[in-house]
Coordinates of C-alpha atoms in Angstrom, one line a residue:
Chain A
M1 CA -75.1 -55.3 -110.2
A2 CA -75.4 -52.2 -108.0
K3 CA -74.6 -52.0 -104.4
R4 CA -77.4 -51.6 -101.9
V5 CA -77.9 -51.1 -98.1
Y6 CA -78.8 -54.4 -96.5
L7 CA -80.3 -54.7 -93.0
N8 CA -79.8 -57.6 -90.7
L9 CA -82.6 -57.2 -88.3
D10 CA -81.1 -59.7 -85.8
L11 CA -78.2 -57.4 -85.1
C12 CA -80.1 -54.0 -85.1
C13 CA -80.6 -52.4 -81.7
G14 CA -82.9 -49.7 -83.0
C15 CA -80.8 -46.8 -81.9
R16 CA -81.7 -44.7 -84.8
S17 CA -78.2 -43.4 -85.3
C18 CA -78.6 -44.2 -89.0
A19 CA -81.5 -41.6 -89.1
A20 CA -79.4 -39.1 -87.1
A21 CA -76.5 -39.5 -89.5
C22 CA -78.8 -39.1 -92.5
A23 CA -80.2 -35.9 -91.0
Y24 CA -76.8 -34.4 -90.2
G25 CA -75.7 -35.2 -93.7
H26 CA -78.7 -33.9 -95.6
H27 CA -79.3 -30.4 -94.2
L28 CA -81.1 -31.6 -91.1
Q29 CA -83.7 -33.5 -93.1
S30 CA -83.6 -37.2 -92.4
L31 CA -84.4 -39.2 -95.5
L32 CA -84.7 -42.5 -93.5
G33 CA -87.9 -43.5 -91.7
H34 CA -88.4 -46.0 -88.9
S35 CA -91.2 -48.3 -88.1
K36 CA -92.1 -49.6 -84.7
L37 CA -92.1 -53.3 -84.5
D38 CA -92.8 -53.6 -80.8
G39 CA -92.8 -51.2 -77.9
T40 CA -89.0 -51.5 -77.7
A41 CA -88.0 -52.5 -81.2
E42 CA -87.6 -50.3 -84.3
Q43 CA -86.7 -51.1 -87.8
P44 CA -85.0 -48.6 -90.1
L45 CA -86.8 -48.4 -93.5
H46 CA -84.2 -48.2 -96.2
C47 CA -85.2 -47.5 -99.8
L48 CA -84.5 -50.6 -101.9
H49 CA -83.9 -48.6 -105.1
C50 CA -86.1 -51.1 -107.1
D51 CA -85.4 -52.2 -110.6
Q52 CA -88.8 -51.0 -111.7
P53 CA -89.6 -48.3 -109.2
A54 CA -93.3 -47.8 -108.5
C55 CA -92.6 -44.4 -107.0
A56 CA -91.2 -43.1 -110.2
A57 CA -94.1 -44.5 -112.2
A58 CA -96.6 -42.8 -109.8
C59 CA -94.9 -39.4 -109.7
P60 CA -97.0 -36.9 -111.6
N61 CA -94.2 -34.4 -111.9
E62 CA -91.3 -36.7 -112.9
A63 CA -89.5 -35.8 -109.7
M64 CA -88.6 -39.5 -109.1
K65 CA -86.2 -40.9 -111.6
K66 CA -84.2 -44.0 -112.1
M67 CA -80.6 -42.9 -112.8
E68 CA -78.0 -44.7 -114.9
D69 CA -76.3 -46.1 -111.9
D70 CA -79.6 -47.8 -110.9
T71 CA -80.3 -45.5 -108.0
V72 CA -83.8 -43.9 -107.7
L73 CA -83.4 -40.2 -107.0
R74 CA -85.9 -37.4 -106.2
S75 CA -85.5 -34.0 -107.7
Q76 CA -86.0 -31.5 -104.9
F77 CA -87.1 -28.8 -107.4
R78 CA -89.7 -30.9 -109.2
C79 CA -91.2 -32.5 -106.1
V80 CA -94.5 -30.9 -105.0
G81 CA -94.9 -33.2 -102.0
C82 CA -98.2 -34.8 -103.3
G83 CA -97.3 -38.1 -101.6
S84 CA -98.2 -40.3 -104.6
C85 CA -94.8 -42.0 -104.4
A86 CA -95.5 -42.8 -100.7
L87 CA -98.8 -44.4 -101.7
A88 CA -97.2 -46.3 -104.6
C89 CA -94.1 -47.6 -102.7
P90 CA -94.7 -51.4 -102.2
F91 CA -92.4 -51.4 -99.1
G92 CA -93.8 -48.3 -97.3
V93 CA -90.3 -46.8 -97.0
I94 CA -91.3 -43.3 -98.3
Q95 CA -92.8 -41.2 -95.6
P96 CA -94.0 -37.8 -96.6
D97 CA -93.1 -34.9 -94.4
L98 CA -96.4 -33.1 -94.0
F99 CA -95.0 -30.0 -92.3
K100 CA -92.4 -29.2 -94.9
H101 CA -94.5 -30.4 -97.7
I102 CA -91.8 -32.6 -99.3
T103 CA -91.3 -36.3 -99.6
P104 CA -87.9 -37.3 -98.3
K105 CA -86.3 -40.1 -100.2
C106 CA -83.0 -41.9 -99.7
D107 CA -80.4 -40.8 -102.2
L108 CA -77.8 -43.5 -101.1
C109 CA -75.5 -40.5 -100.1
I110 CA -74.4 -39.9 -103.6
D111 CA -71.9 -37.3 -102.5
R112 CA -70.1 -39.9 -100.4
L113 CA -70.4 -42.6 -103.1
A114 CA -68.7 -40.2 -105.5
E115 CA -65.8 -40.1 -103.0
G116 CA -65.7 -43.8 -102.8
E117 CA -67.2 -43.8 -99.3
I118 CA -70.1 -45.8 -98.0
P119 CA -73.5 -44.2 -97.1
R120 CA -73.6 -42.4 -93.8
C121 CA -76.2 -44.8 -92.3
V122 CA -73.9 -47.8 -92.9
A123 CA -70.8 -46.0 -91.7
T124 CA -72.4 -45.0 -88.4
C125 CA -74.3 -48.2 -87.7
T126 CA -73.5 -49.0 -84.0
S127 CA -74.4 -52.7 -84.1
G128 CA -73.1 -53.8 -87.5
A129 CA -76.7 -54.5 -88.7
L130 CA -76.3 -52.4 -91.9
S131 CA -74.0 -53.4 -94.7
F132 CA -73.4 -52.0 -98.1
A133 CA -72.6 -54.5 -100.8
E134 CA -73.6 -56.1 -104.1
V135 CA -77.1 -57.5 -103.9
D136 CA -76.1 -60.9 -105.2
D137 CA -73.2 -61.1 -102.6
Q138 CA -75.6 -60.2 -99.9
L139 CA -78.1 -62.8 -100.8
A140 CA -75.5 -65.5 -101.1
D141 CA -73.8 -64.5 -97.9
Q142 CA -76.8 -63.8 -95.7
N143 CA -79.0 -66.7 -96.8
K144 CA -79.0 -68.1 -93.3
N145 CA -80.2 -64.7 -92.0
L146 CA -83.0 -64.1 -94.4
V147 CA -85.5 -65.1 -91.7
S148 CA -84.9 -62.8 -88.7
V149 CA -84.6 -65.3 -85.8
R150 CA -84.8 -62.7 -83.1
I151 CA -87.9 -60.9 -84.4
L152 CA -89.7 -64.1 -85.3
S153 CA -89.1 -65.8 -82.1
N154 CA -90.3 -62.8 -80.2
F155 CA -93.5 -62.5 -82.1
I156 CA -94.3 -66.2 -82.2
G157 CA -93.6 -66.5 -78.5
K158 CA -96.2 -63.8 -77.9
R159 CA -98.9 -65.3 -80.1
R160 CA -101.1 -67.6 -77.9
Chain B
M1 CA -60.5 -45.2 -103.1
T2 CA -60.3 -47.0 -99.8
N3 CA -61.3 -45.5 -96.5
D4 CA -57.6 -45.2 -95.5
E5 CA -56.6 -43.3 -98.7
L6 CA -59.6 -41.0 -98.3
M7 CA -58.7 -40.2 -94.7
K8 CA -55.1 -39.4 -95.8
D9 CA -56.3 -37.1 -98.5
M10 CA -58.8 -35.1 -96.4
D11 CA -58.2 -32.7 -93.6
I12 CA -59.5 -34.9 -90.7
K13 CA -59.5 -33.8 -87.1
K14 CA -60.1 -36.2 -84.3
S15 CA -61.4 -35.7 -80.8
R16 CA -63.4 -37.6 -78.2
C17 CA -67.2 -37.7 -77.5
L18 CA -68.2 -37.0 -73.9
F19 CA -71.9 -37.8 -74.1
C20 CA -71.2 -41.0 -72.2
S21 CA -68.2 -42.6 -70.6
L22 CA -67.5 -45.0 -73.5
G23 CA -65.1 -42.4 -75.0
C24 CA -65.8 -42.9 -78.7
E25 CA -63.5 -41.1 -81.1
V26 CA -65.2 -38.5 -83.3
S27 CA -63.6 -37.5 -86.5
F28 CA -64.5 -34.4 -88.4
R29 CA -63.8 -33.1 -91.9
A30 CA -62.3 -29.6 -91.6
E31 CA -62.3 -26.8 -94.1
G32 CA -60.4 -23.6 -93.4
G33 CA -60.2 -24.4 -89.6
R34 CA -64.0 -25.0 -89.4
L35 CA -65.4 -28.4 -88.7
T36 CA -67.9 -28.9 -91.5
A37 CA -69.0 -32.6 -91.4
L38 CA -68.5 -35.8 -89.6
A39 CA -66.1 -38.3 -91.1
Y40 CA -66.7 -41.8 -89.9
D41 CA -63.2 -43.1 -89.5
Q42 CA -63.5 -46.8 -89.5
N43 CA -60.0 -47.4 -88.3
N44 CA -60.4 -46.4 -84.7
P45 CA -60.5 -49.3 -82.3
I46 CA -63.2 -48.1 -79.9
N47 CA -66.2 -47.4 -82.1
K48 CA -64.9 -48.4 -85.6
G49 CA -66.4 -45.3 -87.2
S50 CA -69.9 -45.7 -85.7
L51 CA -71.6 -43.0 -83.7
C52 CA -74.8 -43.0 -81.7
P53 CA -77.3 -40.2 -82.2
R54 CA -75.7 -38.3 -79.3
G55 CA -72.3 -38.7 -81.0
H56 CA -73.7 -36.7 -83.9
Y57 CA -74.4 -33.8 -81.6
N58 CA -70.7 -33.2 -81.4
L59 CA -70.8 -31.7 -84.9
E60 CA -73.4 -29.2 -83.6
L61 CA -71.5 -28.6 -80.4
A62 CA -68.5 -27.6 -82.3
S63 CA -70.2 -25.0 -84.5
H64 CA -73.6 -24.1 -82.9
P65 CA -74.8 -20.6 -83.5
G66 CA -76.2 -20.5 -80.0
R67 CA -72.8 -21.0 -78.3
L68 CA -71.8 -18.3 -75.8
T69 CA -69.0 -16.2 -77.2
E70 CA -68.9 -13.2 -74.8
P71 CA -69.0 -13.0 -71.0
Q72 CA -72.3 -11.6 -69.6
I73 CA -73.2 -9.8 -66.4
G74 CA -76.8 -10.8 -66.2
R75 CA -78.0 -10.2 -69.8
R76 CA -75.4 -7.4 -70.5
K77 CA -72.5 -8.5 -72.7
V78 CA -69.1 -7.4 -71.5
S79 CA -65.5 -7.9 -72.3
W80 CA -63.3 -10.5 -70.6
E81 CA -61.4 -7.8 -68.7
E82 CA -64.5 -6.3 -67.3
A83 CA -65.9 -9.7 -66.4
V84 CA -62.7 -10.6 -64.6
T85 CA -62.6 -7.3 -62.7
F86 CA -66.3 -7.8 -61.8
L87 CA -65.7 -11.4 -60.7
R88 CA -62.8 -10.6 -58.5
G89 CA -64.7 -7.7 -56.9
E90 CA -67.8 -9.7 -56.2
L91 CA -66.0 -12.8 -54.9
G92 CA -63.9 -10.6 -52.6
A93 CA -67.1 -9.7 -50.8
F94 CA -67.6 -13.2 -49.5
A95 CA -65.5 -15.2 -47.0
S96 CA -63.9 -18.2 -48.6
R97 CA -66.2 -20.6 -46.6
E98 CA -69.2 -18.9 -48.1
I99 CA -68.2 -19.8 -51.7
G100 CA -69.0 -23.2 -53.3
C101 CA -67.5 -24.6 -56.5
L102 CA -69.1 -27.2 -58.7
V103 CA -67.1 -28.9 -61.5
S104 CA -69.1 -30.7 -64.1
C105 CA -68.2 -34.3 -64.9
L106 CA -68.1 -33.3 -68.6
Q107 CA -64.9 -31.3 -67.9
S108 CA -61.3 -32.5 -68.4
N109 CA -59.0 -33.8 -65.7
E110 CA -56.9 -30.6 -66.1
A111 CA -60.0 -28.5 -65.5
A112 CA -60.8 -30.4 -62.3
L113 CA -57.3 -30.0 -61.0
A114 CA -57.2 -26.3 -62.0
A115 CA -60.4 -25.7 -60.1
V116 CA -59.0 -27.6 -57.0
K117 CA -55.8 -25.5 -57.1
M118 CA -57.8 -22.3 -57.6
A119 CA -60.0 -23.3 -54.6
G120 CA -56.9 -24.1 -52.6
R121 CA -55.4 -20.7 -53.4
K122 CA -58.6 -18.9 -52.4
G123 CA -59.2 -21.1 -49.4
I124 CA -62.5 -22.5 -50.8
E125 CA -63.3 -25.8 -49.0
N126 CA -66.6 -26.5 -50.8
I127 CA -65.3 -27.9 -54.0
L128 CA -67.0 -30.9 -55.5
S129 CA -68.0 -32.6 -58.7
A130 CA -71.5 -32.3 -60.2
G131 CA -73.2 -34.5 -62.7
A132 CA -75.9 -37.1 -62.8
A133 CA -77.0 -38.1 -59.3
A134 CA -77.0 -41.8 -60.2
D135 CA -73.5 -41.5 -61.6
L136 CA -72.1 -40.0 -58.5
E137 CA -73.8 -42.6 -56.3
A138 CA -72.4 -45.4 -58.5
Y139 CA -68.9 -43.8 -58.3
G140 CA -69.2 -43.9 -54.5
G141 CA -69.8 -47.7 -54.8
S142 CA -66.8 -48.2 -57.1
K143 CA -64.6 -46.8 -54.4
W144 CA -65.4 -49.7 -52.0
Q145 CA -62.6 -52.1 -52.1
V146 CA -63.3 -55.7 -53.3
P147 CA -60.1 -57.8 -53.5
G148 CA -59.7 -59.4 -57.0
A149 CA -62.3 -57.2 -58.8
R150 CA -60.9 -55.9 -62.0
L151 CA -62.1 -53.2 -64.4
A152 CA -63.1 -54.7 -67.8
T153 CA -61.6 -53.6 -71.1
L154 CA -63.5 -53.4 -74.4
E155 CA -61.6 -56.5 -75.6
A156 CA -62.6 -58.3 -72.4
I157 CA -66.3 -57.5 -73.2
E158 CA -66.2 -58.7 -76.7
Q159 CA -64.4 -61.9 -75.8
S160 CA -66.6 -62.7 -72.9
E161 CA -68.7 -65.9 -72.9
A162 CA -71.2 -64.4 -70.5
L163 CA -72.4 -60.8 -70.1
L164 CA -74.5 -59.7 -67.1
I165 CA -75.9 -56.3 -68.0
V166 CA -77.7 -54.4 -65.3
G167 CA -79.9 -51.6 -66.8
D168 CA -80.5 -50.4 -70.4
L169 CA -76.9 -50.5 -71.7
L170 CA -77.8 -50.0 -75.4
S171 CA -79.8 -46.8 -74.5
R172 CA -76.7 -45.4 -72.6
S173 CA -74.0 -46.5 -75.0
P174 CA -75.5 -47.9 -78.2
V175 CA -72.0 -48.2 -79.7
L176 CA -71.5 -51.3 -77.5
A177 CA -74.2 -53.1 -79.6
R178 CA -71.5 -54.4 -81.9
R179 CA -69.7 -56.0 -79.0
V180 CA -72.9 -57.4 -77.5
N181 CA -73.7 -58.9 -80.9
Q182 CA -70.2 -60.4 -81.0
V183 CA -70.9 -62.2 -77.7
K184 CA -74.5 -63.2 -78.7
Y185 CA -73.6 -64.6 -82.1
G186 CA -69.9 -65.4 -81.5
K187 CA -70.1 -68.8 -80.0
R188 CA -72.9 -71.2 -79.3
G189 CA -73.8 -71.3 -75.6
N190 CA -72.7 -67.7 -74.9
K191 CA -75.1 -66.1 -72.4
I192 CA -76.4 -62.5 -72.2
I193 CA -78.2 -62.0 -68.9
V194 CA -80.0 -58.7 -68.5
L195 CA -81.2 -57.5 -65.1
D196 CA -83.8 -54.8 -65.6
P197 CA -87.3 -54.2 -64.3
N198 CA -88.4 -53.1 -67.8
K199 CA -88.4 -54.5 -71.2
T200 CA -85.8 -52.5 -73.0
H201 CA -83.8 -52.5 -76.2
T202 CA -81.0 -54.3 -74.3
S203 CA -83.4 -57.0 -73.2
W204 CA -84.1 -57.9 -76.8
F205 CA -80.6 -59.2 -77.0
A206 CA -80.9 -61.2 -73.7
T207 CA -80.7 -64.9 -73.6
S208 CA -82.2 -64.6 -70.1
H209 CA -84.0 -61.5 -68.9
L210 CA -84.3 -61.1 -65.1
L211 CA -87.4 -58.9 -64.7
C212 CA -87.0 -57.9 -61.1
R213 CA -89.2 -55.4 -59.2
P214 CA -88.1 -51.8 -59.7
G215 CA -85.3 -50.7 -57.4
T216 CA -84.3 -54.2 -56.4
E217 CA -81.3 -54.7 -58.7
A218 CA -78.9 -54.4 -55.8
I219 CA -80.6 -57.3 -54.0
A220 CA -80.6 -59.5 -57.1
L221 CA -76.9 -58.7 -57.7
A222 CA -76.1 -59.6 -54.1
A223 CA -77.9 -62.9 -54.5
L224 CA -76.0 -63.6 -57.8
A225 CA -72.8 -62.8 -56.0
G226 CA -73.6 -65.2 -53.2
A227 CA -73.8 -62.6 -50.5
I228 CA -77.4 -63.4 -49.6
P229 CA -79.5 -66.5 -50.1
F230 CA -81.5 -66.9 -53.3
S231 CA -84.8 -67.3 -51.4
A232 CA -84.4 -64.0 -49.5
A233 CA -83.6 -62.2 -52.8
A234 CA -86.5 -63.9 -54.6
E235 CA -88.9 -62.6 -52.0
K236 CA -87.9 -59.0 -52.3
S237 CA -87.0 -58.8 -56.0
G238 CA -90.0 -60.8 -57.2
L239 CA -87.8 -63.1 -59.3
P240 CA -88.1 -66.9 -59.0
A241 CA -85.3 -68.3 -56.9
A242 CA -84.7 -70.9 -59.6
Q243 CA -84.2 -68.3 -62.2
L244 CA -81.7 -66.4 -60.0
Q245 CA -79.9 -69.6 -59.3
Q246 CA -79.7 -70.5 -63.0
A247 CA -78.4 -67.1 -63.9
A248 CA -75.8 -67.2 -61.2
A249 CA -74.7 -70.7 -62.4
D250 CA -74.6 -69.5 -66.0
F251 CA -72.3 -66.6 -65.1
K252 CA -70.2 -68.6 -62.8
N253 CA -69.7 -71.5 -65.2
A254 CA -68.8 -69.3 -68.2
A255 CA -65.0 -69.3 -68.9
S256 CA -65.0 -65.5 -69.1
G257 CA -67.5 -63.0 -68.2
T258 CA -68.2 -59.2 -67.7
V259 CA -70.6 -57.5 -65.4
I260 CA -71.8 -54.3 -67.1
Y261 CA -73.5 -51.8 -64.8
V262 CA -75.5 -48.8 -66.0
P263 CA -76.4 -46.4 -63.2
Q264 CA -80.0 -45.2 -63.3
T265 CA -81.9 -42.8 -61.2
R266 CA -84.9 -45.1 -60.9
R267 CA -82.9 -47.5 -58.8
L268 CA -82.2 -47.6 -55.1
R269 CA -78.6 -47.5 -53.9
N270 CA -76.5 -47.6 -57.1
D271 CA -73.5 -47.7 -54.9
L272 CA -74.5 -51.0 -53.2
A273 CA -75.3 -52.5 -56.7
V274 CA -71.9 -51.6 -58.0
Y275 CA -70.3 -53.1 -54.8
Y276 CA -72.1 -56.4 -55.4
A277 CA -71.3 -56.2 -59.2
K278 CA -67.6 -56.0 -58.1
Q279 CA -68.0 -59.0 -55.8
L280 CA -69.6 -61.0 -58.6
A281 CA -66.7 -60.2 -60.9
A282 CA -64.1 -60.9 -58.2
G283 CA -64.8 -64.6 -58.3
S284 CA -62.5 -65.5 -61.1
D285 CA -59.4 -64.3 -63.1
H286 CA -61.4 -64.1 -66.3
K287 CA -64.3 -62.1 -64.8
S288 CA -64.4 -58.3 -64.7
F289 CA -66.8 -55.4 -64.2
I290 CA -67.4 -52.0 -65.8
V291 CA -69.7 -49.1 -65.1
Y292 CA -70.9 -46.9 -67.9
Y293 CA -71.6 -43.5 -66.6
L294 CA -73.9 -40.8 -68.1
Y295 CA -71.3 -38.0 -68.1
G296 CA -68.2 -38.6 -70.1
N297 CA -65.5 -37.9 -67.5
T298 CA -67.2 -38.9 -64.3
L299 CA -64.3 -41.2 -63.4
G300 CA -61.6 -38.6 -64.1
V301 CA -63.2 -35.5 -62.5
N302 CA -64.2 -37.4 -59.3
T303 CA -60.8 -39.1 -59.0
V304 CA -58.9 -35.8 -59.4
I305 CA -61.1 -34.0 -56.8
D306 CA -61.1 -36.9 -54.4
R307 CA -57.3 -37.1 -54.5
A308 CA -56.4 -33.4 -54.8
A309 CA -59.0 -32.2 -52.3
P310 CA -59.6 -34.9 -49.7
G311 CA -62.4 -34.3 -47.3
H312 CA -64.4 -32.2 -49.7
P313 CA -68.2 -32.1 -49.0
T314 CA -70.8 -34.1 -50.8
Y315 CA -73.5 -32.6 -53.0
H316 CA -76.1 -33.0 -50.3
Q317 CA -73.9 -31.4 -47.7
L318 CA -73.5 -28.4 -50.0
L319 CA -77.2 -28.2 -50.4
D320 CA -77.6 -28.2 -46.6
K321 CA -75.0 -25.5 -46.3
I322 CA -77.0 -23.3 -48.8
D323 CA -80.1 -24.0 -46.7
R324 CA -78.4 -22.9 -43.6
G325 CA -77.1 -19.8 -45.3
E326 CA -73.4 -20.8 -44.9
V327 CA -72.8 -20.8 -48.7
K328 CA -73.9 -17.6 -50.4
S329 CA -71.9 -17.7 -53.7
L330 CA -71.5 -20.5 -56.2
L331 CA -69.1 -21.1 -59.0
M332 CA -70.7 -23.5 -61.5
F333 CA -68.1 -24.7 -63.9
G334 CA -69.7 -26.4 -66.9
E335 CA -72.9 -27.4 -65.0
D336 CA -76.3 -25.8 -65.7
I337 CA -79.1 -25.9 -63.1
S338 CA -81.8 -26.4 -65.8
A339 CA -81.6 -30.2 -65.8
G340 CA -80.8 -32.7 -63.2
H341 CA -80.3 -30.1 -60.4
E342 CA -83.9 -29.6 -59.2
E343 CA -82.8 -29.3 -55.6
L344 CA -80.2 -26.7 -56.4
Q345 CA -82.7 -24.8 -58.6
K346 CA -85.1 -24.6 -55.6
R347 CA -82.3 -23.0 -53.5
F348 CA -81.0 -20.7 -56.3
R349 CA -82.8 -17.6 -54.9
M350 CA -80.8 -18.0 -51.7
L351 CA -77.5 -17.4 -53.5
K352 CA -76.2 -13.9 -53.7
F353 CA -73.8 -14.3 -56.6
V354 CA -73.3 -17.1 -59.1
V355 CA -70.6 -17.6 -61.7
F356 CA -71.9 -19.9 -64.5
A357 CA -69.3 -21.1 -67.0
G358 CA -71.1 -22.9 -69.8
H359 CA -71.3 -23.6 -73.5
F360 CA -74.8 -22.4 -74.1
E361 CA -77.2 -19.8 -72.5
S362 CA -78.9 -21.3 -69.6
E363 CA -82.5 -22.4 -70.0
S364 CA -83.2 -21.2 -66.4
P365 CA -84.1 -17.5 -66.4
A366 CA -83.2 -17.2 -62.7
I367 CA -79.6 -17.5 -63.6
Y368 CA -79.6 -14.0 -65.2
D369 CA -80.6 -12.2 -62.0
N370 CA -77.4 -12.2 -60.1
S371 CA -74.9 -14.0 -62.2
L372 CA -71.8 -13.7 -64.2
I373 CA -71.9 -15.9 -67.3
L374 CA -68.6 -17.0 -68.9
P375 CA -68.3 -18.7 -72.3
L376 CA -66.6 -22.1 -71.8
A377 CA -64.6 -23.9 -74.5
T378 CA -65.5 -27.4 -75.4
Q379 CA -63.0 -30.3 -75.7
F380 CA -62.6 -29.3 -79.4
E381 CA -61.3 -25.9 -78.5
G382 CA -59.0 -26.6 -75.6
A383 CA -56.6 -29.4 -74.8
G384 CA -57.6 -31.8 -72.1
S385 CA -57.4 -35.4 -70.9
F386 CA -60.4 -37.6 -70.0
V387 CA -60.8 -41.0 -68.3
T388 CA -63.1 -43.4 -70.0
A389 CA -65.2 -46.1 -68.3
D390 CA -62.5 -48.7 -68.8
G391 CA -60.0 -46.5 -67.0
Q392 CA -58.0 -45.5 -70.1
L393 CA -56.7 -42.0 -70.6
A394 CA -58.1 -40.2 -73.6
V395 CA -56.1 -37.1 -74.6
C396 CA -57.8 -34.4 -76.8
A397 CA -55.9 -31.8 -78.7
P398 CA -57.6 -28.5 -79.7
I399 CA -59.0 -28.9 -83.2
A400 CA -61.0 -25.8 -83.7
P401 CA -60.5 -22.1 -82.9
A402 CA -62.1 -20.8 -79.7
A403 CA -64.5 -18.1 -80.7
G404 CA -64.3 -15.9 -77.5
S405 CA -64.5 -18.8 -75.1
K406 CA -61.9 -19.9 -72.6
T407 CA -61.1 -23.3 -71.1
L408 CA -61.7 -23.9 -67.4
P409 CA -58.0 -23.9 -66.5
E410 CA -57.7 -20.5 -68.2
I411 CA -60.7 -19.2 -66.3
C412 CA -59.3 -20.5 -63.0
R413 CA -56.0 -18.8 -63.8
L414 CA -57.9 -15.5 -64.2
I415 CA -59.5 -16.0 -60.7
A416 CA -56.3 -17.0 -58.9
E417 CA -52.6 -17.3 -59.9
I418 CA -52.2 -21.1 -60.2
S419 CA -49.7 -23.1 -62.2
P420 CA -50.3 -26.9 -62.1
A421 CA -47.6 -29.1 -63.6
E422 CA -48.2 -30.3 -67.1
N423 CA -49.1 -34.0 -66.5
E424 CA -50.2 -33.7 -62.9
A425 CA -53.9 -34.0 -63.6
S426 CA -53.7 -37.0 -66.0
E427 CA -51.3 -38.8 -63.6
L428 CA -53.8 -38.3 -60.8
A429 CA -56.8 -39.3 -62.8
V430 CA -55.4 -42.6 -64.1
Q431 CA -54.7 -43.8 -60.5
G432 CA -58.4 -44.6 -60.2
P433 CA -60.9 -44.0 -57.4
V434 CA -59.5 -43.8 -53.8
S435 CA -60.1 -47.2 -52.2
Q436 CA -62.3 -47.3 -49.2
T437 CA -63.2 -50.3 -47.1
K438 CA -66.9 -51.3 -46.8
D439 CA -68.0 -53.5 -44.0
E440 CA -69.7 -56.6 -45.4
A441 CA -72.3 -56.8 -42.5
E442 CA -73.1 -53.1 -42.9
A443 CA -73.7 -53.5 -46.6
K444 CA -76.0 -56.4 -45.9
A445 CA -77.9 -54.4 -43.3
E446 CA -78.3 -51.6 -45.8
L447 CA -79.5 -54.0 -48.4
A448 CA -82.1 -55.5 -46.0
A449 CA -83.4 -52.0 -45.2
L450 CA -84.1 -51.1 -48.8
P451 CA -87.7 -50.0 -49.1
P452 CA -89.9 -51.4 -51.8
L453 CA -90.1 -49.1 -54.8
E454 CA -93.4 -48.3 -56.6
A455 CA -93.4 -49.3 -60.3
A456 CA -93.0 -46.2 -62.4
P457 CA -94.5 -45.9 -65.8
V458 CA -91.9 -46.9 -68.4
K459 CA -90.7 -43.8 -70.2
P460 CA -90.4 -44.2 -74.0
I461 CA -86.9 -45.3 -74.8
T462 CA -84.8 -42.5 -76.2
Y463 CA -81.2 -42.3 -77.2
F464 CA -81.4 -38.7 -77.9
G465 CA -80.8 -37.0 -74.6
N466 CA -78.7 -37.5 -71.6
N467 CA -77.7 -34.2 -70.0
H468 CA -78.3 -30.5 -69.9
L469 CA -76.4 -29.8 -73.1
V470 CA -78.5 -31.9 -75.5
S471 CA -81.6 -29.7 -75.5
N472 CA -79.7 -27.3 -77.7
F473 CA -79.3 -29.8 -80.5
F474 CA -81.6 -30.3 -83.5
W475 CA -81.9 -34.1 -83.4
Y476 CA -82.8 -34.0 -79.8
R477 CA -85.5 -31.4 -80.3
V478 CA -87.2 -33.2 -83.2
N479 CA -87.2 -36.5 -81.3
V480 CA -87.8 -35.6 -77.7
N481 CA -91.6 -36.0 -78.0
G482 CA -91.7 -39.3 -79.8

C-alpha cells in the first residue's frame, strides 16, 4: 500500500508553513489549500490521492492521471484550468487558481520522494500534525485520534 | 535512503533563522556556492527540521534579486571607495554629539560591539539598539532583578507540567507548537494556561484561557504571582477572581512549569509584565520563565550595547534630541524607517545626513534625499554570533558569497580604525542583561496607575510578517491581505 500524508487535526496549529514549504518547493505556486474552520483555526487540505480519483474521471483533457505508484498527478501542459476536477473532487481539496488559470494539485513532492525524502509539508510541519506513512499503519495507529477531540469539543461547546 | 545518509551525500549548509528569537537552524542545499533550496534537516535539536512560514523567507533572503549590491548616494550607484570617502567627509562636518547610531536587533553580537567601538573611537555617545518597541520594553523588564528567577531552556518547556503563555506564542514562534503539544498530550493533568485578551491560535491549545481586558496582562500576572490580591486584579482585568485563583493554584501546584511571555505592542507596560512573570517563576526550583522576542538577536545586541556602552540614551531620548536639533545625522545599521519607526519617520526631514545600511532598498522614498545607502551582508554571508531567547549562543559561519555587500563590523572598520578581540562580543553577550534593582512598592504603584485600554479590533492572525524585511518576500506579499 502506498504512503500518504495524514493530518492529525488535534495537533495542528494552523500556521500554514506546509503551504509555504509547498510554494517554495514548487516555483512559488502552493499546491496546498487551507480551509477556515473558525476565526482562528485553519485546516490544511491535503490531496488524498484516491484509489478511484473523481478528478481524473472528470478531466476533459486527460491532465489528471493515476500513476503506477498510486499517486494522482496533473500534467501542467495538458491542464487548461477548466476547474472540472475541483468540482468533481469529493473532498474539496483542489482549489483552482483563477488568476493564473491553472488548477494546482498536490504531487506528493515526487522529486523528494525519488530521493527517499518525505514531502516538504510533512518535513516542515511545526506541530507534528502531519505524518507520512502507510495508510493501513496510520489507520491502525491513529484509531484513537480519528475523531478530532479539540475541534469537536470546540464546536459542540458553541452549539446552544 | 535515510535522512542521515541523504544529508551526508548532499552539500548542505547550515545557518540560523533570525525572524524570531527562538533561533531555529535553517539548512540549505547548495550547488556551486549558491543556496538553491531548503533542506529540512530533521536531526537538529531545536526545530527538528520544521520551519514556520517566516523561516522559509531565509531562502529568499539568501538569494533575492532585489538585494542591495552596490552602495548608493541617494539614487546614484557608486563604488565602495567613493562611498567611504563621501561618508568620512560628510560625517566630519558634524560634531560627535550631533551623530546618532542605531543598531538593529537583527544584527550579530560582533556587529553591535563593532558599532560600539566605532562610536567610542569617534566620540559618538548616542548609540543604541533599535527594533520592535514592545521587545525593547520587555527587555527593560528582564533586567530587573528577581532572586531565584531562572531562564527556561527548550527542554524545560517540553518537560513542564504547566505552561503559562502570555500572548499569542504560536503566531510569534509556531515551531514551539510541537513542544506545546508535548505538554498538552504528554501527561494527563498537564495544564496550559493562556493569558490573552483575544481568541488566538495559541488559545486553541489552552486548558484554561484567561480572557482579560486588553492591556491588563501585567495586572493579571501580578495577581498570579501573589503581588496583588485577586479581587483587585479581577476588578481591573475583568477576569473572575475565582478563575485567577484557580489558574494561580494550577501553576503553583504543578511539579514543573514555565512562564512564556510574548511581548506585544497592544499591551501596556511589557516591562512590568516580564517582571511579574519572573516573580511567578521564582517561586520554585522547577519553574522558569522565557521571553520570545520579535527580532532574532534582541537579547544579544541589547546586552552588548548595555555592557560596552553604559549610560547610552534610550530610543525616546534620541527622538527628543532630534526634536531639539541636537542630533543632525543618523547611522542606521540594519534598521529601516519604513516599518515600526513611525516616530522616527516623522522626524526624518530634520536630519541632515543619514547612513542606511540594509539588505534591501528602503520602502520610504524620503531616505533617498540625503542618504548614503550601504549594502549589508546577512548572517549567511558574514560570520556572527547571536543569542537566542533561552540565552544560548548561536554561531553562524558564512555559507554564501557576499555579492558586493559587507558585514557591519567591516563597515564600522571603514568608518574608524577598530580592532575588537575575536571572542569579545560573544563573551559579553552570553553574560545576559545587566541586573537592575526594581523597588517592589514602585512597581505596584506603576501597576495601579495603568490606564484602561480600549479594546482594539482583532487583527487577522498572520504568521507571515514580523519586521521591515519581510515585505520583500513572496509568501508575505501573497498572504498579507488574507
